[in-house]
Every structure is written in structure tokens, then in C-alpha cells.
Amino acid sequence: MKFSIKSDSPEKQRSGCVVVGIFEASKLSKSAEELDSSAKGYLSEILKRGDMDGKLGATLLLHGVPHIHSERVLLVGLGKAKEFRDNEYRSACRAALKALGATGATEAAIYLTELPLKNRDSAWKVEQAVIAAGESAYRFDQLKSKPEKAKRSLNHLILAVARRGEQAAAEAAVKQGMAIADGMTLAKNLGNLPGNICTPTYLAQQAQQVAAAHKLKIEVLEQADMEKLGMGSLLSVARGSRQPPKLIVLQYSGADAKQKPVVLVGKGITFDAGGISLKPPAEMDEMKYDMCGAASVLGVVQAVAELKLPLNLVGIIPACENLPDGDANKPGDIVTSMSGQTIEILNTDAEGRLILCDALTYAERFDPAAVVDIATLTGACVIALGHVASGLLANNDGLARELLDAGEAASDRAWQMPLWEDYQEQLKSNFADMANIGGRAGGTITAACFLSRFAKKFDWAHLDIAGTAWKSGKEKGSTGRPVPLLVHFLVKKSAEKK
Ligand code: BES
Ligand code: MN
Ligand code: ZN
């Protein structure tokens, strides 16, 4: 899809469709008013008949509106004017794009981007509209024998900004929105693929493709390499599977080699059956999503390369399966991590931390400016925060603040939980340096406490995306989160370094 920015008034547009907003109680938005006065009151006449109530997400497509250059006008409900905020704006954009997709228009000019929103500039509105376009075009039907032919003629979206002075910022926002949308699509595709296709080897191949497309340095460590490094914790999880484990290391250099990189570490469990501590069968299929942290790292690395951000970035993905097997970890087993610390595995289903800890130790060699790991780590995080916010824990408050702010800016929010010393004692083991679980209480926090013991040498933050990386039920599917948050974080970081 092509995007362009324009600052002409709606009645002058010669595109296939002009999209304007209507508030509840038939209150016209500014651009709807402009159209209406050119059309000599045609729109208000229609609203009076009660065909469009302005309810959030409602749409009405009109043809042949008098004195208007465009073939069609699409009215989009915005809800109550007083309650129109970020989420309402995003819903309106999604509704508009859905309705546009059902028309034959190849080109449309969308004026929702001109709606006033508290604390949001037009760059934000443009970026969100571009992302919504990406999301509405998304289909995952590659595994259906007869994919439905999606009707989609729309290939050019014109985004209106009120003032010419906003043009440059809006164009930058289009680029950023497209990079985020592409990164989300990559992350979603990988997430939605089943465990029998998206194996550690497949993830490594996908990473190779991202690297080749953007001339990135890539290294894939095999089991033998990991043995040499002493990654006894990661390898203990992989031992229960016939799929060989991979440690994928991608490097993007957008700045002077002397500049310390940001390192992203993504959990890449391509299927989590729990191991010997087997999970119950209900919804176990959703554990194909246990590599969504890894997928988001690939999506973000791709987006950063696409945007050519002036910073250095390393993506590390420990990838394996967690299955029951005669050679799998058993409750009570004790393993030695790459850091030398020993771990008593009291629950083999707490495997994410077992692979992440060795990946974090591996990250030390890059002398990172900051390390952020992203993982579908705990069911407890879904209980605590639901499907709205990702969990955030960090050993540095400045880094935590930057990530929280990035989440706000991207509308992909995270919420911080405490990483106080008080919680560490729950990980005490009688037989090893630590246990891999800390009991039911504060499960997200004790998981992060475990990881923190392998992140002593750098500023580190952990994003628990168990509740945000995918949706269950009728709309089951990967969400592409937290690609937007991380891209915003890195854009900000690269700007401050310049
Ligand atoms: N991948 C799961 C976490 C998960 C569970 C994410 C459900 C989303 C929905 C992780 O490996 C896991 O199994 N965690 C255990 C930890 C427990 C054994 C301490 C959990 O959350 O139950
Ligand atoms: Mn598990
Ligand atoms: Zn898991």
C-alpha cells in the first residue's frame, strides 16, 4: 500500500473515496462540515433521516454526493465528542479501513487524521492510521488449502493533515508507521505458524532472511557451540526435544562501532508443552505462541534496519522446544548455567527463564548500553494485567521510564511491577544456588527476580508479554505486540545519541 500526505480540503479531493468523521448526535467533524457545505447540506440531510447515528465504529458509504469531486464519501462514526480519545481514534481508523476494503475504491483520502486529540500531534495520528491500514490488510491464510480471495482494491491511502507545516513530520510518521506495521506483520506470521512448521531451525532461517534483506551480521550457534560456552541451562530444556536448539544472534550497525549497542533478547520456545511438568490439554495449542518474544525481536530488528536508525542493535534469540521426553529435564534436576550459577529445576514448565538466563549471560560480550528481554514468561502476568498492558520489570528506573514512555507514545503500553530484594528469597533452594520457581505468589515478579541474577552487569529490563502477544477465542491470533513499543523506544534512543 502506498501512503501520501496532503493538506487540501476534502471537497477538492479527486480520489475514489473521501473519509470523514461524524460524532454522536449527528455532529459533523470539521472536514465533514466542509464537505457538507460544498454539497449544499446533503450530508446533514442524510443524518437527519437517521441513517447514521455517529456511534463509534459505524460507517455509511455514499455515492454520487453532489458537488463533490470524489466518487464516494465514507462517513465514520466517532462516538461522543467529549469521549473521543486515543482508543476511539484507533477504532474509527480500523472501522474506516474495514469499510474501505469492502468497496471497489483503489484510492481513498482519509480525514480522520485531522480530528483534534488531546496530547497527540498529527504525526501520531498518521502513524496510527498507517498501522491500522497494515492491520486491516493482514490475513493469515497461508495454511488453508483454498484461501478466500480477499477483495481488496485499495492500494493508495491519502492522509490529510490540516496545515502544510505538518507535512514533513507527517511524512516521517508514515515511514515509521510502515516500518512498525511490517515488523508487526513479520512477528504475527511467525507467531501464528504452528509448532510443526515454526521450529527453532525455521526461526533461524527467517532470521537469515531478515539479515540478507538488510545486510545484517548474523550468527546461528548450534548445540555444539552452546556446549562449548557452557549453556547448561538452555541445553537442558532443549534435551527433551528432537528439534535441534539454535541461538540466533543478529547485529545491526547504524552507528559508530564504539557506540554501545542496545541488546534485545527474545524468548523463542517454539512449543511449550511444559515438559515433564506437563501442561493441561485445554488451550495447549496456544503454546505455539511461546516464541512471540523472539518474533518481536525479529520484527523490531527489521523495522530498525528499514528506518536506518543511527544506533547499534543486537538481537539474541534462544530457540528450542519444551517437551516431555525420556531425556527431558525432571523436577529436582540441577543444571549449571553459563554464568556458573546452579539451578534446581522444580518445575520444568518454568523453562523460559532457563533459556533466557544463558542468553543474558551471552549478551555480556556485547558490552551493552542496555538489555531488554521480551518473553511470554508467566501466566501470572495475564492474571495481574490482563490483555491490556505488558508487564515491565527493570533493574534501572531510567530504563524502565524510557520503556513506559515508549509504550505510551506507541499506544502499546506496559506497566511496571516491583523488582524488590524482598521477593528474591522465594527462589531459595536447599540444593542449588537457586530454584527456577518461587511459588504462586507474585509469579511474574519472581520470574523476573530469577532473570535479574543473570543481568547484574548491565542495565536491564524485562517485558512479560504473556497477556499481550496474542489473542484467544474467536479472534485467536498473534498481535504483533510489543513491536510498536520497542520501535518507539529505539527511535527515541537513537535521537538522543546524535
Ligand atoms: N509459556 C508459559 C507462560 C504462559 C502461560 C504464557 C500461559 C501465557 C499463557 C511459561 O513457560 C510457563 O509455563 N510458565 C509457568 C511458570 C510456573 C510453572 C512457575 C506458568 O506461568 O504457569
Ligand atoms: Mn512453560
Ligand atoms: Zn513457556
Coordinates of C-alpha atoms and ligand atoms in Angstrom, one line a residue:
M1 CA 0.0 0.0 0.0
K2 CA 1.2 3.5 -0.9
F3 CA 0.6 6.4 1.5
S4 CA 0.8 10.1 0.8
I5 CA 0.2 13.2 2.9
K6 CA -2.0 16.1 1.7
S7 CA -3.4 19.2 3.2
D8 CA -6.2 20.0 0.7
S9 CA -9.7 20.4 1.9
P10 CA -12.0 17.3 1.4
E11 CA -14.3 18.7 -1.2
K12 CA -11.3 19.2 -3.5
Q13 CA -10.1 15.5 -3.3
R14 CA -10.5 13.6 -6.6
S15 CA -9.9 10.2 -5.1
G16 CA -12.2 7.2 -5.1
C17 CA -13.4 7.9 -1.6
V18 CA -13.2 10.6 1.0
V19 CA -13.4 9.5 4.6
V20 CA -14.8 11.9 7.2
G21 CA -15.9 11.5 10.8
I22 CA -19.3 12.1 12.4
F23 CA -19.8 12.4 16.2
E24 CA -22.8 11.1 18.0
A25 CA -26.0 13.1 17.8
S26 CA -25.1 13.8 14.2
K27 CA -22.4 16.3 15.0
L28 CA -20.2 16.8 12.0
S29 CA -16.5 16.9 12.4
K30 CA -14.7 19.9 10.8
S31 CA -13.9 18.1 7.5
A32 CA -17.4 16.7 7.4
E33 CA -18.8 20.2 7.7
E34 CA -16.6 21.3 4.8
L35 CA -17.9 18.6 2.6
D36 CA -21.4 19.3 3.7
S37 CA -21.3 22.9 2.8
S38 CA -19.9 22.1 -0.7
A39 CA -22.6 19.5 -1.1
K40 CA -25.2 22.1 0.0
G41 CA -26.3 20.3 3.1
Y42 CA -26.6 16.8 1.5
L43 CA -24.8 15.1 4.4
S44 CA -26.8 16.8 7.2
E45 CA -29.9 15.9 5.3
I46 CA -28.9 12.2 5.3
L47 CA -28.0 12.4 9.0
K48 CA -31.4 13.8 9.7
R49 CA -33.0 10.8 8.2
G50 CA -31.3 8.7 10.8
D51 CA -29.2 6.5 8.6
M52 CA -26.0 7.2 10.5
D53 CA -26.0 7.9 14.3
G54 CA -22.3 8.6 14.7
K55 CA -21.9 5.6 17.1
L56 CA -18.2 4.7 17.3
G57 CA -17.2 2.4 14.5
A58 CA -20.5 2.7 12.5
T59 CA -20.0 3.5 8.8
L60 CA -22.1 4.7 5.9
L61 CA -21.0 4.7 2.3
L62 CA -22.4 7.3 0.0
H63 CA -22.3 7.5 -3.8
G64 CA -22.7 10.5 -6.0
V65 CA -22.7 13.2 -3.4
P66 CA -23.5 16.4 -5.3
H67 CA -20.7 19.0 -6.0
I68 CA -18.0 16.6 -4.6
H69 CA -15.1 15.5 -6.8
S70 CA -14.7 12.1 -5.3
E71 CA -16.8 9.1 -6.4
R72 CA -17.7 8.1 -2.8
V73 CA -17.9 9.6 0.7
L74 CA -17.5 7.3 3.7
L75 CA -18.9 8.6 6.9
V76 CA -17.3 7.1 10.0
G77 CA -18.9 7.2 13.5
L78 CA -16.7 8.7 16.2
G79 CA -18.9 8.3 19.3
K80 CA -19.4 11.1 21.8
A81 CA -17.3 14.1 21.0
K82 CA -16.4 14.5 24.7
E83 CA -15.2 10.9 24.9
F84 CA -13.1 10.9 21.8
R85 CA -9.6 9.8 22.8
D86 CA -6.7 7.6 21.5
N87 CA -8.6 4.3 21.6
E88 CA -11.7 5.9 19.9
Y89 CA -9.5 7.3 17.2
R90 CA -7.9 4.0 16.6
S91 CA -11.3 2.2 16.5
A92 CA -12.5 4.8 14.0
C93 CA -9.5 4.2 11.8
R94 CA -10.0 0.5 11.9
A95 CA -13.7 0.8 11.0
A96 CA -12.9 3.1 8.1
L97 CA -10.3 0.7 6.7
K98 CA -12.6 -2.2 7.0
A99 CA -15.3 -0.4 5.2
L100 CA -12.9 0.8 2.5
G101 CA -11.7 -2.7 2.0
A102 CA -15.2 -3.7 1.0
T103 CA -15.6 -1.0 -1.7
G104 CA -14.0 -1.0 -5.1
A105 CA -12.1 2.2 -4.4
T106 CA -8.4 1.9 -5.2
E107 CA -7.6 5.2 -3.7
A108 CA -9.0 6.9 -0.6
A109 CA -8.4 10.2 1.2
I110 CA -8.8 9.9 5.0
Y111 CA -9.6 13.0 7.0
L112 CA -9.8 11.3 10.4
T113 CA -6.2 12.3 10.8
E114 CA -7.4 15.9 11.2
L115 CA -9.6 15.3 14.2
P116 CA -8.4 17.1 17.3
L117 CA -7.0 14.7 20.0
K118 CA -5.7 15.8 23.4
N119 CA -1.9 15.4 23.7
R120 CA -1.5 13.8 20.3
D121 CA 0.0 15.5 17.3
S122 CA -0.7 14.7 13.6
A123 CA 2.4 12.6 13.4
W124 CA 0.9 10.2 16.0
K125 CA -2.4 10.2 14.2
V126 CA -0.8 9.5 10.9
E127 CA 1.4 6.7 12.3
Q128 CA -1.7 5.1 13.9
A129 CA -3.7 5.3 10.7
V130 CA -0.8 3.6 8.7
I131 CA -0.6 0.8 11.3
A132 CA -4.3 0.4 11.2
A133 CA -4.1 0.0 7.4
G134 CA -1.4 -2.7 7.9
E135 CA -3.6 -4.5 10.5
S136 CA -6.7 -4.4 8.4
A137 CA -4.9 -5.8 5.4
Y138 CA -3.4 -8.6 7.5
R139 CA -4.6 -12.2 6.6
F140 CA -3.1 -15.4 7.8
D141 CA -4.4 -18.0 5.3
Q142 CA -1.1 -19.5 4.0
L143 CA -2.1 -22.8 5.6
K144 CA -5.6 -23.1 4.1
S145 CA -5.8 -25.2 1.0
K146 CA -8.2 -22.8 -0.6
P147 CA -7.5 -19.3 0.8
E148 CA -10.5 -17.0 0.5
K149 CA -9.9 -14.4 -2.3
A150 CA -9.8 -11.2 -0.3
K151 CA -11.4 -8.3 -2.1
R152 CA -9.0 -5.5 -1.7
S153 CA -8.7 -2.9 -4.3
L154 CA -7.4 -0.2 -2.1
N155 CA -3.7 0.5 -2.8
H156 CA -3.3 4.2 -2.1
L157 CA -4.2 6.0 1.1
I158 CA -4.0 9.7 1.3
L159 CA -3.7 11.0 4.8
A160 CA -4.9 14.6 5.4
V161 CA -3.1 16.9 7.7
A162 CA -4.6 20.3 8.4
R163 CA -1.6 22.5 8.0
R164 CA 1.2 22.4 5.4
G165 CA 3.8 23.0 8.1
E166 CA 3.0 19.5 9.4
Q167 CA 3.8 17.8 6.1
A168 CA 7.4 16.8 6.9
A169 CA 6.6 15.4 10.3
A170 CA 3.7 13.5 8.9
E171 CA 5.8 12.0 6.1
A172 CA 8.3 10.8 8.7
A173 CA 5.4 9.3 10.6
V174 CA 4.3 7.4 7.5
K175 CA 7.7 5.8 7.2
Q176 CA 7.8 4.9 10.9
G177 CA 4.3 3.6 10.8
M178 CA 5.1 1.4 7.7
A179 CA 8.2 0.0 9.4
I180 CA 6.2 -0.8 12.6
A181 CA 3.4 -2.4 10.5
D182 CA 5.9 -4.5 8.6
G183 CA 7.6 -5.5 11.8
M184 CA 4.2 -6.5 13.3
T185 CA 3.3 -8.5 10.2
L186 CA 6.5 -10.5 10.5
A187 CA 6.0 -11.1 14.2
K188 CA 2.4 -12.1 13.6
N189 CA 3.2 -14.5 10.8
L190 CA 5.8 -16.2 12.9
G191 CA 3.6 -16.3 15.9
N192 CA 0.6 -17.7 14.0
L193 CA 2.6 -20.5 12.4
P194 CA 2.2 -23.8 14.2
G195 CA 5.0 -25.6 16.1
N196 CA 5.5 -28.2 13.4
I197 CA 6.4 -25.5 10.9
C198 CA 7.9 -22.8 13.1
T199 CA 10.7 -24.8 14.7
P200 CA 14.0 -23.4 16.0
T201 CA 15.5 -24.2 12.7
Y202 CA 12.7 -22.3 10.9
L203 CA 13.2 -19.3 13.2
A204 CA 16.9 -19.3 12.3
Q205 CA 16.1 -19.4 8.6
Q206 CA 13.7 -16.5 9.0
A207 CA 16.4 -14.5 10.8
Q208 CA 18.8 -15.3 7.9
Q209 CA 16.3 -13.8 5.5
V210 CA 15.9 -10.6 7.6
A211 CA 19.7 -10.4 7.7
A212 CA 20.1 -11.0 4.0
A213 CA 17.5 -8.4 3.1
H214 CA 19.1 -5.7 5.2
K215 CA 22.8 -6.8 5.1
L216 CA 23.0 -7.5 8.8
K217 CA 25.5 -9.6 10.5
I218 CA 24.1 -12.9 11.7
E219 CA 25.4 -15.9 13.6
V220 CA 23.5 -19.0 14.5
L221 CA 25.0 -21.0 17.3
E222 CA 24.4 -24.7 17.2
Q223 CA 24.2 -27.2 20.1
A224 CA 27.9 -27.9 20.0
D225 CA 28.7 -24.2 20.2
M226 CA 26.4 -23.8 23.2
E227 CA 28.0 -26.8 24.8
K228 CA 31.4 -25.1 24.5
L229 CA 30.0 -21.9 26.1
G230 CA 28.6 -23.9 29.0
M231 CA 25.0 -23.1 28.4
G232 CA 23.9 -25.9 30.6
S233 CA 20.6 -24.3 31.5
L234 CA 19.4 -23.6 27.9
L235 CA 20.6 -27.0 26.7
S236 CA 18.8 -28.8 29.5
V237 CA 15.4 -27.6 28.1
A238 CA 16.4 -28.5 24.5
R239 CA 17.4 -32.0 25.5
G240 CA 13.7 -33.0 25.7
S241 CA 13.1 -32.3 22.0
R242 CA 14.2 -33.8 18.7
Q243 CA 14.5 -30.4 17.2
P244 CA 18.0 -29.0 17.5
P245 CA 18.2 -25.8 19.5
K246 CA 19.5 -22.6 18.0
L247 CA 20.9 -19.4 19.4
I248 CA 20.3 -16.7 16.8
V249 CA 22.4 -13.5 17.0
L250 CA 21.6 -10.6 14.7
Q251 CA 23.6 -7.4 14.6
Y252 CA 22.6 -4.1 13.1
S253 CA 25.2 -1.4 12.9
G254 CA 23.7 2.0 12.4
A255 CA 26.3 4.0 14.4
D256 CA 30.0 4.2 15.1
A257 CA 31.3 0.8 16.2
K258 CA 32.4 2.4 19.5
Q259 CA 28.8 3.1 20.5
K260 CA 27.5 0.5 22.9
P261 CA 24.6 -1.4 21.4
V262 CA 21.1 -2.0 22.8
V263 CA 20.6 -5.7 23.1
L264 CA 17.1 -7.3 22.7
V265 CA 16.7 -10.9 23.9
G266 CA 13.6 -12.8 22.8
K267 CA 12.2 -16.0 24.2
G268 CA 12.0 -18.5 21.4
I269 CA 10.2 -21.6 22.7
T270 CA 8.6 -22.8 19.5
F271 CA 6.3 -25.0 21.5
D272 CA 5.8 -25.3 25.3
A273 CA 4.1 -28.4 26.4
G274 CA 5.5 -27.9 29.9
G275 CA 8.0 -30.8 29.7
I276 CA 7.6 -33.5 32.4
S277 CA 5.6 -30.9 34.4
L278 CA 3.1 -31.3 31.6
K279 CA 0.5 -28.6 30.9
P280 CA -3.2 -29.5 31.0
P281 CA -4.6 -30.1 27.5
A282 CA -7.1 -27.1 27.3
E283 CA -5.7 -24.4 25.1
M284 CA -2.3 -26.1 24.9
D285 CA -2.2 -25.3 21.2
E286 CA -1.7 -21.6 22.2
M287 CA 1.8 -22.5 23.4
K288 CA 2.8 -22.3 19.8
Y289 CA 2.9 -18.6 20.7
D290 CA 5.7 -19.1 23.2
M291 CA 8.1 -17.7 20.6
C292 CA 6.4 -14.4 20.3
G293 CA 9.2 -12.6 22.2
A294 CA 11.6 -14.0 19.6
A295 CA 9.3 -13.0 16.8
S296 CA 9.0 -9.4 18.1
V297 CA 12.8 -9.2 18.2
L298 CA 13.0 -10.1 14.5
G299 CA 10.2 -7.6 13.7
V300 CA 12.0 -4.8 15.6
V301 CA 15.4 -5.5 14.1
Q302 CA 13.8 -5.5 10.6
A303 CA 12.0 -2.2 11.4
V304 CA 15.2 -0.6 12.8
A305 CA 17.1 -1.6 9.7
E306 CA 14.3 -0.3 7.4
L307 CA 14.3 3.0 9.2
K308 CA 18.2 3.0 9.2
L309 CA 18.2 4.3 12.8
P310 CA 21.5 5.7 13.9
L311 CA 22.3 3.2 16.7
N312 CA 23.7 -0.2 17.2
L313 CA 21.4 -3.1 17.9
V314 CA 21.9 -6.7 18.7
G315 CA 19.0 -9.3 18.7
I316 CA 19.6 -12.5 20.6
I317 CA 17.1 -15.4 20.3
P318 CA 17.5 -18.6 22.3
A319 CA 15.2 -21.1 20.5
C320 CA 14.1 -24.6 21.4
E321 CA 11.0 -26.7 22.2
N322 CA 9.9 -27.7 25.7
L323 CA 8.5 -31.2 25.5
P324 CA 8.3 -34.3 27.8
D325 CA 10.8 -37.0 26.8
G326 CA 12.9 -39.7 28.3
D327 CA 15.8 -37.4 28.2
A328 CA 13.9 -34.2 29.3
N329 CA 14.5 -32.3 32.5
K330 CA 13.0 -33.8 35.6
P331 CA 11.7 -31.9 38.6
G332 CA 14.6 -31.8 41.0
D333 CA 17.3 -31.8 38.3
I334 CA 20.1 -29.4 38.9
V335 CA 21.8 -27.7 36.0
T336 CA 24.8 -25.3 35.7
S337 CA 24.1 -22.1 33.7
M338 CA 26.7 -20.3 31.6
S339 CA 27.2 -17.9 34.4
G340 CA 28.3 -20.7 36.7
Q341 CA 25.3 -20.4 38.9
T342 CA 23.4 -23.6 39.6
I343 CA 19.7 -24.0 39.2
E344 CA 17.3 -26.6 40.8
I345 CA 14.5 -27.2 38.3
L346 CA 11.5 -27.7 40.5
N347 CA 9.1 -27.2 37.6
T348 CA 10.1 -28.0 34.0
D349 CA 7.3 -25.7 32.8
A350 CA 9.2 -22.7 34.0
E351 CA 11.5 -23.2 31.0
G352 CA 11.6 -19.6 29.6
R353 CA 13.8 -18.3 32.3
L354 CA 16.1 -21.3 31.8
I355 CA 16.8 -20.4 28.2
L356 CA 16.8 -16.7 28.8
C357 CA 19.4 -16.8 31.6
D358 CA 22.1 -18.2 29.3
A359 CA 21.1 -15.8 26.6
L360 CA 21.5 -12.9 29.1
T361 CA 24.9 -14.1 30.1
Y362 CA 25.8 -14.3 26.4
A363 CA 24.7 -10.7 26.0
E364 CA 27.6 -9.6 28.3
R365 CA 30.1 -9.9 25.4
F366 CA 28.5 -7.0 23.6
D367 CA 29.1 -4.6 26.4
P368 CA 25.5 -3.4 26.1
A369 CA 24.2 0.1 26.8
A370 CA 21.0 -1.7 27.8
V371 CA 19.5 -5.1 27.6
V372 CA 15.7 -5.7 27.2
D373 CA 14.3 -9.2 27.2
I374 CA 10.9 -9.9 25.8
A375 CA 9.1 -13.1 26.8
T376 CA 5.8 -14.8 27.1
L377 CA 7.0 -15.7 30.5
T378 CA 4.3 -16.2 33.1
G379 CA 0.6 -17.0 33.2
A380 CA 0.6 -14.9 36.4
C381 CA 1.2 -11.8 34.3
V382 CA -2.1 -12.4 32.5
I383 CA -3.8 -12.6 35.8
A384 CA -2.2 -9.4 37.0
L385 CA -2.5 -7.2 33.9
G386 CA -4.9 -9.0 31.6
H387 CA -4.5 -8.4 27.9
V388 CA -4.0 -4.7 28.0
A389 CA -0.6 -3.9 29.4
S390 CA 2.7 -5.9 29.1
G391 CA 4.5 -6.4 32.4
L392 CA 7.7 -4.4 32.9
L393 CA 10.4 -5.1 35.5
A394 CA 13.8 -3.5 35.4
N395 CA 17.0 -3.1 37.5
N396 CA 17.3 0.5 36.4
D397 CA 14.5 3.1 36.8
G398 CA 15.6 5.3 34.0
L399 CA 15.4 2.5 31.5
A400 CA 12.0 1.5 32.9
R401 CA 10.8 5.0 32.4
E402 CA 12.0 5.1 28.8
L403 CA 10.1 1.9 28.0
L404 CA 6.9 3.0 29.8
D405 CA 7.0 6.3 27.9
A406 CA 7.7 4.5 24.6
G407 CA 4.6 2.3 25.3
E408 CA 2.5 5.4 25.8
A409 CA 3.8 7.1 22.7
A410 CA 3.2 3.9 20.6
S411 CA -0.2 3.1 22.3
D412 CA 1.4 -0.3 23.2
R413 CA 1.5 0.2 26.9
A414 CA 3.5 -1.6 29.6
W415 CA 3.0 -1.4 33.4
Q416 CA 5.8 -1.6 35.9
M417 CA 5.9 -4.1 38.7
P418 CA 8.4 -4.1 41.6
L419 CA 11.7 -6.0 41.5
W420 CA 12.4 -5.6 45.2
E421 CA 15.0 -7.7 47.0
D422 CA 12.2 -8.9 49.3
Y423 CA 11.0 -11.2 46.6
Q424 CA 14.3 -12.9 45.9
E425 CA 14.1 -15.2 48.9
Q426 CA 11.2 -17.1 47.2
L427 CA 13.8 -18.5 44.9
K428 CA 15.9 -20.2 47.7
S429 CA 16.9 -23.8 47.0
N430 CA 18.3 -26.3 49.6
F431 CA 20.4 -27.9 46.9
A432 CA 21.5 -25.4 44.3
D433 CA 22.2 -21.6 44.1
M434 CA 18.5 -21.0 43.3
A435 CA 15.3 -22.7 42.3
N436 CA 13.6 -22.0 39.0
I437 CA 10.3 -21.2 40.6
G438 CA 9.2 -19.1 43.5
G439 CA 5.7 -20.3 44.2
R440 CA 2.3 -19.0 43.1
A441 CA 2.6 -15.6 44.9
G442 CA 4.0 -12.9 42.7
G443 CA 4.8 -15.3 39.9
T444 CA 5.7 -12.6 37.4
I445 CA 7.9 -10.8 39.8
T446 CA 9.8 -14.0 41.0
A447 CA 10.4 -14.9 37.3
A448 CA 11.9 -11.5 36.8
C449 CA 13.9 -11.9 40.0
F450 CA 15.3 -15.1 38.6
L451 CA 16.4 -13.3 35.4
S452 CA 17.8 -10.4 37.3
R453 CA 20.5 -12.7 38.8
F454 CA 21.9 -13.0 35.2
A455 CA 21.7 -9.3 34.5
K456 CA 24.0 -7.9 37.1
K457 CA 26.5 -6.5 34.6
F458 CA 24.2 -4.1 32.7
D459 CA 21.1 -2.0 32.8
W460 CA 18.3 -4.4 32.1
A461 CA 14.6 -4.5 31.6
H462 CA 12.2 -7.4 31.1
L463 CA 8.9 -7.3 29.2
D464 CA 6.4 -10.1 30.1
I465 CA 4.1 -10.3 27.1
A466 CA 2.2 -13.4 28.1
G467 CA -1.1 -11.4 28.1
T468 CA -0.4 -9.1 25.1
A469 CA 1.4 -11.1 22.4
W470 CA -1.7 -13.0 21.2
K471 CA -5.5 -13.1 21.4
S472 CA -7.5 -16.2 22.3
G473 CA -11.0 -17.2 21.4
K474 CA -12.8 -16.2 18.2
E475 CA -10.1 -13.7 17.2
K476 CA -7.3 -16.1 18.0
G477 CA -4.1 -14.7 16.6
S478 CA -0.8 -13.0 17.2
T479 CA -1.0 -9.3 17.9
G480 CA 2.5 -8.1 16.9
R481 CA 3.0 -6.5 20.3
P482 CA 5.3 -5.2 21.6
V483 CA 6.9 -4.2 18.3
P484 CA 5.4 -0.7 18.4
L485 CA 6.7 -0.1 21.9
L486 CA 10.2 -1.3 21.1
V487 CA 10.5 0.7 17.9
H488 CA 9.4 3.9 19.6
F489 CA 12.0 3.1 22.4
L490 CA 14.8 2.7 19.9
V491 CA 13.8 5.7 17.8
K492 CA 13.9 7.9 20.9
K493 CA 17.2 6.3 21.9
S494 CA 18.8 6.9 18.6
A495 CA 17.7 10.5 18.5
E496 CA 19.2 11.4 21.9
K497 CA 22.6 9.9 20.9
K498 CA 23.0 12.1 17.8
Ligands
BES1 N1 4.9 -20.0 28.4 C1 4.5 -20.1 29.7 C2 3.8 -18.9 30.2 C3 2.4 -18.7 29.8 C4 1.3 -19.4 30.3 C5 2.1 -17.7 28.9 C6 0.1 -19.2 29.9 C7 0.8 -17.4 28.5 C8 -0.2 -18.2 29.0 C9 5.7 -20.4 30.6 O1 6.7 -21.1 30.1 C10 5.1 -21.1 31.8 O2 4.7 -22.2 31.6 N2 5.1 -20.5 33.0 C11 4.6 -21.1 34.2 C12 5.6 -20.8 35.3 C13 5.3 -21.6 36.6 C14 5.5 -23.0 36.4 C15 6.1 -21.0 37.6 C16 3.2 -20.5 34.4 O3 3.1 -19.3 34.2 O4 2.4 -21.3 34.8
MN2 MN 6.3 -23.2 30.3
ZN3 ZN 6.9 -21.1 28.1

